[in-house]
Short mmCIF file of C-alpha atoms in Angstrom, two decimals:
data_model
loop_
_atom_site.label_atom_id
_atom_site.label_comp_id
_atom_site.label_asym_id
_atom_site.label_seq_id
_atom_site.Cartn_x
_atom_site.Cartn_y
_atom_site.Cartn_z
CA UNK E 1 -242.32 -116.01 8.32
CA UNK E 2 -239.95 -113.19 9.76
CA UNK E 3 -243.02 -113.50 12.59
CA UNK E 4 -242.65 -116.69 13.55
CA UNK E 5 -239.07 -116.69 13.84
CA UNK E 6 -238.90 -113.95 15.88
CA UNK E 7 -241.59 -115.57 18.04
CA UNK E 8 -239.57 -118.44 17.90
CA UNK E 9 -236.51 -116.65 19.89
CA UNK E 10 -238.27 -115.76 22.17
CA UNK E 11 -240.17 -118.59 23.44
CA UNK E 12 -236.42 -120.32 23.30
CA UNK E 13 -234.97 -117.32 25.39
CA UNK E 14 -237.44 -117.08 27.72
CA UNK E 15 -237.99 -120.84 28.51
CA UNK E 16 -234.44 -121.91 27.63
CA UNK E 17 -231.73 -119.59 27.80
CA UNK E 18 -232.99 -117.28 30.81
CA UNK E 19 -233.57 -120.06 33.28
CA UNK E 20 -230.58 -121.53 32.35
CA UNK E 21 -229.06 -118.42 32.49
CA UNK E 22 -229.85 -118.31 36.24
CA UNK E 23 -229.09 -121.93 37.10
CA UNK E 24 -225.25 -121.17 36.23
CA UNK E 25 -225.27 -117.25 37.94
CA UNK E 26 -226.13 -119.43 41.20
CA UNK E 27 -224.25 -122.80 40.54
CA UNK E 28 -221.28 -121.93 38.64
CA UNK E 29 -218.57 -123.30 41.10
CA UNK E 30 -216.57 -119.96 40.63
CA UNK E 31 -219.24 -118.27 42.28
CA UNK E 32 -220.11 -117.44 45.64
CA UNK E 33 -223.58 -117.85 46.71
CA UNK E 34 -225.40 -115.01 45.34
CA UNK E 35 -227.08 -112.82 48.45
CA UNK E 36 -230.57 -111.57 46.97
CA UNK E 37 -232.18 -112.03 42.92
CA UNK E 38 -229.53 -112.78 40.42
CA UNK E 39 -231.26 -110.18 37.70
CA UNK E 40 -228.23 -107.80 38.41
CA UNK E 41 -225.68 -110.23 36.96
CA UNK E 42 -228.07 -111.16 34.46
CA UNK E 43 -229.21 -107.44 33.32
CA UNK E 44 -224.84 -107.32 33.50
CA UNK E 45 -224.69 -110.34 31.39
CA UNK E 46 -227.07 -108.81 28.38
CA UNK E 47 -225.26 -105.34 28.79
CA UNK E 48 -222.01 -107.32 27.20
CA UNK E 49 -223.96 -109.16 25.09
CA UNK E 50 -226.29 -106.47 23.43
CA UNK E 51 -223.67 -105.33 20.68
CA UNK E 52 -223.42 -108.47 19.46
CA UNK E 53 -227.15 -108.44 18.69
CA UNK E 54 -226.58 -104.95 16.61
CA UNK E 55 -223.55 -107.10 15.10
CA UNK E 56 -226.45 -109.46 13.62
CA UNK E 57 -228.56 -106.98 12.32
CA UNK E 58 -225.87 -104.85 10.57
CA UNK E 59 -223.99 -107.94 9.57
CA UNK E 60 -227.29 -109.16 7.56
CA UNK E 61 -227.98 -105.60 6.25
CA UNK E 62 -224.52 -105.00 4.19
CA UNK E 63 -225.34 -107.99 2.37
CA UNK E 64 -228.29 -107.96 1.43
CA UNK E 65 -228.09 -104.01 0.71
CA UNK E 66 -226.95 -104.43 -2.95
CA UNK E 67 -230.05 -106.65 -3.49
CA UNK E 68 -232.23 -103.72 -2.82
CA UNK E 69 -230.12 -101.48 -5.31
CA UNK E 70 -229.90 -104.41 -7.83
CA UNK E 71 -233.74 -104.80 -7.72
CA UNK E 72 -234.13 -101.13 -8.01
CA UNK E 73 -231.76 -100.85 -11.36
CA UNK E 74 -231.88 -103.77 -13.19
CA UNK E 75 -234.87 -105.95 -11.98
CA UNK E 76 -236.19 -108.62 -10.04
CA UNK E 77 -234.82 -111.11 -12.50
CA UNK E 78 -231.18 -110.12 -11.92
CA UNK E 79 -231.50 -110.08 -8.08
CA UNK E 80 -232.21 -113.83 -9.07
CA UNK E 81 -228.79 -114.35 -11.15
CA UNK E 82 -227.11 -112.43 -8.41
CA UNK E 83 -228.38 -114.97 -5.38
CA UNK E 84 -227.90 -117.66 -7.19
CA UNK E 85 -224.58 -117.17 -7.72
CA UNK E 86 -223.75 -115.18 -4.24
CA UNK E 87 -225.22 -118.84 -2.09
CA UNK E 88 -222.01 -121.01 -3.42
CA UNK E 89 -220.17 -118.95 -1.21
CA UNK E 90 -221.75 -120.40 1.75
CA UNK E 91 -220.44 -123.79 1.13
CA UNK E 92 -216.70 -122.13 2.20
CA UNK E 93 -218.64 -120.53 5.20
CA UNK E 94 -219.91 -123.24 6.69
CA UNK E 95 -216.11 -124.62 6.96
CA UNK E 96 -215.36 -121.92 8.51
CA UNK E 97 -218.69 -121.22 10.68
CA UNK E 98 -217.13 -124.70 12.14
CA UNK E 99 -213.84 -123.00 12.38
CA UNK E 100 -214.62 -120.51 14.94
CA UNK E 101 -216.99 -122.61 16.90
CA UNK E 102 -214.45 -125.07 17.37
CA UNK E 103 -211.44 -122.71 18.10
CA UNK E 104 -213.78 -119.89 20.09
CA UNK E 105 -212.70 -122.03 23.74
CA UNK E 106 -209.08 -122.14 22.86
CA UNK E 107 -208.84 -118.51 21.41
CA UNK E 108 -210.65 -117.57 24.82
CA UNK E 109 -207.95 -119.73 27.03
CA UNK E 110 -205.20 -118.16 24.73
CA UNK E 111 -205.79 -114.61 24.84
CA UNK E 112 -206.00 -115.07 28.67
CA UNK E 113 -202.84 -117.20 29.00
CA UNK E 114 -200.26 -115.18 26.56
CA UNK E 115 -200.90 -112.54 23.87
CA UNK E 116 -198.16 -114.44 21.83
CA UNK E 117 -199.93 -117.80 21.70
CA UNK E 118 -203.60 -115.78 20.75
CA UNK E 119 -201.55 -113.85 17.76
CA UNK E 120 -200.38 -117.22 16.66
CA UNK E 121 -203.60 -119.08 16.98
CA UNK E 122 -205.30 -115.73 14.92
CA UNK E 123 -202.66 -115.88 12.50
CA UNK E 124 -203.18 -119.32 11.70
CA UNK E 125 -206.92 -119.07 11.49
CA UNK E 126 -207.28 -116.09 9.44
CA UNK E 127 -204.73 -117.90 7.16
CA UNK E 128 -206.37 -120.59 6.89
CA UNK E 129 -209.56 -119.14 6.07
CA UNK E 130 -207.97 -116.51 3.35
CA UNK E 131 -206.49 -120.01 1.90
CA UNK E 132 -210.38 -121.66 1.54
CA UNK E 133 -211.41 -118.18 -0.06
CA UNK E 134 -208.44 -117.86 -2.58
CA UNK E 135 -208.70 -121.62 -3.30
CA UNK E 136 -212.70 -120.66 -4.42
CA UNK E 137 -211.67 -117.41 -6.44
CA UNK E 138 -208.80 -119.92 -8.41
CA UNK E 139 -211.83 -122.50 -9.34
CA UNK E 140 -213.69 -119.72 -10.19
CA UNK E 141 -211.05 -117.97 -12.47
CA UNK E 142 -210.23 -121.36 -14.16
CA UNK E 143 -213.52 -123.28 -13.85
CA UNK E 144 -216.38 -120.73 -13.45
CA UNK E 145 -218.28 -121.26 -16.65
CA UNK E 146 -218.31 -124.65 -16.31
CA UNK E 147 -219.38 -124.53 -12.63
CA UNK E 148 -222.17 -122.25 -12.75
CA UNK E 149 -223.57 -124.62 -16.39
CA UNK E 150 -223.37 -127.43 -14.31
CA UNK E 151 -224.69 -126.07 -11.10
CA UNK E 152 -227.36 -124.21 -12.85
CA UNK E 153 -228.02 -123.51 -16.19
CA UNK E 154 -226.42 -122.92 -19.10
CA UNK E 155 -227.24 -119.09 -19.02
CA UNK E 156 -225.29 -118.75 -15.75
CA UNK E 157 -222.33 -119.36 -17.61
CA UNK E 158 -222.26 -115.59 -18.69
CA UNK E 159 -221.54 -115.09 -14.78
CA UNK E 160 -218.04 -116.06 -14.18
CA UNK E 161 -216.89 -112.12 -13.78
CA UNK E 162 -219.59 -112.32 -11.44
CA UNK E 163 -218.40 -115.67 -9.07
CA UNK E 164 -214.61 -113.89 -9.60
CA UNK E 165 -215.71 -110.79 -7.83
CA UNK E 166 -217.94 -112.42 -5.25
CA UNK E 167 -214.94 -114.76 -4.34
CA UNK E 168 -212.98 -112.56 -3.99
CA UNK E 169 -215.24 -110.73 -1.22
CA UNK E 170 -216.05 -114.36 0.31
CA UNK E 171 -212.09 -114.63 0.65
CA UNK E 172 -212.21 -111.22 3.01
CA UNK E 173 -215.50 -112.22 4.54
CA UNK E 174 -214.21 -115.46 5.85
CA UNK E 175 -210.87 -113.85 6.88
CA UNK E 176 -213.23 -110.88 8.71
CA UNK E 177 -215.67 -113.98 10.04
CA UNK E 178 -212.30 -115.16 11.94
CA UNK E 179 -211.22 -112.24 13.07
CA UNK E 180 -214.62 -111.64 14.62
CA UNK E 181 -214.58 -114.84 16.85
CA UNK E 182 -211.14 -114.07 18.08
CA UNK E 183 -212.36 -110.16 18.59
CA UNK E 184 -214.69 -111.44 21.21
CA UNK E 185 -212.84 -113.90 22.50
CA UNK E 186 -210.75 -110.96 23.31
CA UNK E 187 -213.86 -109.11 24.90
CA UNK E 188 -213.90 -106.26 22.18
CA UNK E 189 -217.72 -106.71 22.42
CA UNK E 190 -218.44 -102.76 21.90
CA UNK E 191 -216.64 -102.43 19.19
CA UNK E 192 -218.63 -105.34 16.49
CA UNK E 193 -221.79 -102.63 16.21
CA UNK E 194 -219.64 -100.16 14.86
CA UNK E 195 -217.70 -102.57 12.54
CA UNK E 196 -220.59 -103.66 10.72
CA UNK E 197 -222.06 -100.54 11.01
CA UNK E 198 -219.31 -98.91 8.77
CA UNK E 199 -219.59 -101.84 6.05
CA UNK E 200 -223.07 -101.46 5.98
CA UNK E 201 -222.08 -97.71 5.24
CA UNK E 202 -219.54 -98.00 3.26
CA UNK E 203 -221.57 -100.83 1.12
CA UNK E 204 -224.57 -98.39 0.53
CA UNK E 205 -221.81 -95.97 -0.36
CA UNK E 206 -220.95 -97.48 -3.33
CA UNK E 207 -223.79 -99.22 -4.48
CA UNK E 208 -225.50 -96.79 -6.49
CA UNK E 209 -222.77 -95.15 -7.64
CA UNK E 210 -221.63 -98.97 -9.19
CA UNK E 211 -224.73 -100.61 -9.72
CA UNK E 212 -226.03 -98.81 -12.41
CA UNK E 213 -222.91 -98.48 -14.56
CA UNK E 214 -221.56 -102.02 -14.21
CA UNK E 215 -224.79 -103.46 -13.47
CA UNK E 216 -225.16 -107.02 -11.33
CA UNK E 217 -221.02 -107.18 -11.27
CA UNK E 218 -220.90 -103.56 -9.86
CA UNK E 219 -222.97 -105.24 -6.98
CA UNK E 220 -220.13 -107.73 -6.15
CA UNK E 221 -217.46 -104.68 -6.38
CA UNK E 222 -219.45 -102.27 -3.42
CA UNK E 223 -219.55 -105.32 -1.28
CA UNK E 224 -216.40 -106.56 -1.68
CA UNK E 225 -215.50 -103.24 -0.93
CA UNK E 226 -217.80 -103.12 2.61
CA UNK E 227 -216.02 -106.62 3.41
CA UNK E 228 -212.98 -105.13 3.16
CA UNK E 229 -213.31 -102.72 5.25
CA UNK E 230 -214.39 -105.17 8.00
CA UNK E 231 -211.34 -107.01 7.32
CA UNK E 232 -208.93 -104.41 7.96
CA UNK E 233 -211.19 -102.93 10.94
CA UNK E 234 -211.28 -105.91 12.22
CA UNK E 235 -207.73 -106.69 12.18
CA UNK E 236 -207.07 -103.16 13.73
CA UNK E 237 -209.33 -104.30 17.04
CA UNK E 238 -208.12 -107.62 17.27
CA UNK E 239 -204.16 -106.32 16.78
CA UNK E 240 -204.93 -103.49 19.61
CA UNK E 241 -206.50 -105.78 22.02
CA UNK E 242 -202.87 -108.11 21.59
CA UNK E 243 -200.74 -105.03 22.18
CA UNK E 244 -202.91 -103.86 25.43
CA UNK E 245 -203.57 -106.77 26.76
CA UNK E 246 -203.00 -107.57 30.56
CA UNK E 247 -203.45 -110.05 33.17
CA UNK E 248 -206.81 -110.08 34.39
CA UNK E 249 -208.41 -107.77 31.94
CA UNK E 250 -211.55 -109.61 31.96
CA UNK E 251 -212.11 -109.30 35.21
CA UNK E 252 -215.22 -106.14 34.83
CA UNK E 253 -217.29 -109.09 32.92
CA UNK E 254 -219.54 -110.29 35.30
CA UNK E 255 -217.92 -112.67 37.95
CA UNK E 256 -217.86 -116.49 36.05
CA UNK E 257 -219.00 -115.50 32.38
CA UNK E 258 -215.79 -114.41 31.20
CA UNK E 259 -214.77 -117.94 29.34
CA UNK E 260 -218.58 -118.32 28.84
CA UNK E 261 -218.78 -115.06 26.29
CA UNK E 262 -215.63 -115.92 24.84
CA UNK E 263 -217.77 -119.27 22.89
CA UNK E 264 -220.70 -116.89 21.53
CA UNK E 265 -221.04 -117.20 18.03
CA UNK E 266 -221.44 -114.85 15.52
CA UNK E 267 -221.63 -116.88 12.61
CA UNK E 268 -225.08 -118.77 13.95
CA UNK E 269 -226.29 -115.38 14.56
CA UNK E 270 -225.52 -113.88 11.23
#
């Protein structure tokens, strides 16, 4: 399976995205007629691009790392409990996978217009997105057993702790997701490898020093921890890239991509 989909991206990037890829490096009205092969701008073009690739992989290793560790300590069976419960949080992510895809084109116009207007628009976002998060950890405070019965079984009622803690990380995951899209509409490409990279770290840090004393909940607690970490790095990039900004700073992506990498998204990729 993990075969074929690889295979799948790249029959779609070589007979899709590269020739299309082209087509705009020699039609994009903001561009001159290219003298000679456009591979330079393109080989430019993946340079940016390549962290956000890293991004993917670290940003689907920190969570499924307590799996590994939950598999390890307590058994297949409660990796099962722990999924189960851990996929209702993707019914708040796809709100706000839909989010960032439809604010990535006005982040990107924002952050080049005024830093002012891209805090507010940020602001608003990440608000909004801690408010779909805390409005899942309330259900689940008041509501879980009776969620998880009727979602599941019965036996998933025993959970709740469980959904509380992994709401809890959802609510910093969306808030991080948010931050991420306005990150790169703010070009701070480099800096999403080393992001993820450190809540990878920091989740594998404290999973098996948590798993085996609290179990399937201690699972929730080291990656709520990893998340948060994102969250606040995250809010550290996209805060320094308001206070430095400039006219113009775009300008070193290669010439008529800069709005263009401003829309790439890393929820589809994740």
């Amino acid at each position: 399976a993990a075969a074929g989909m690889g295979a799948a991206s790249v029959l779609v990037s070589v007979g899709y995205d590269f020739p299309n890829a082209r087509w705009i490096l020699r039609h994009h009205p903001t561009i001159p007629s290219p003298v000679g092969s456009s591979w330079p701008r393109l080989i430019a073009l993946v340079r940016h691009a390549f962290p956000l690739g890293l991004m993917a992989v670290l940003g689907s290793l920190y969570q499924n790392i307590p799996r590994f560790f939950i598999e390890r300590y307590q058994g297949i069976q409660a990796v099962g409990y722990y999924s189960a419960v851990f996929y209702l949080t993707y019914a708040g992510y796809t709100v706000i996978a839909a989010m960032g895809n439809a604010t990535s084109p006005r982040l990107a116009v924002s952050y080049l217009e005024s830093p002012r207007k891209f805090a507010r628009t940020v602001t608003g976002l990440t608000l909004l997105g801690g408010g779909i998060g805390v409005t899942g950890t309330i259900v689940s405070l008041l509501a879980g057993h009776w969620v998880l019965s009727v979602l599941y079984r019965p036996e998933y009622s025993q959970y709740q702790a469980l959904l509380v803690w992994i709401m809890i990380s959802s609510t910093l995951w969306y808030m991080a997701t948010l931050l991420v899209f306005a990150a790169i509409a703010a070009k701070r490409f480099a800096s999403q490898a080393y992001l993820h990279g450190l809540a990878a770290a920091t989740t594998l840090a404290f999973c098996p020093l948590l798993i085996p004393r609290l179990g399937i909940l201690g699972a929730a607690v080291a990656l709520t921890s990893g998340v948060a970490v994102l969250f606040v790095a995250e809010l550290v990039v996209v805060r320094s890239a308001i206070r430095h900004w400039r006219p113009g700073g775009r300008a070193d992506l290669p010439v008529g991509f800069a709005p263009a990498l401003s829309t790439i998204d890393p929820a589809s990729i994740e």
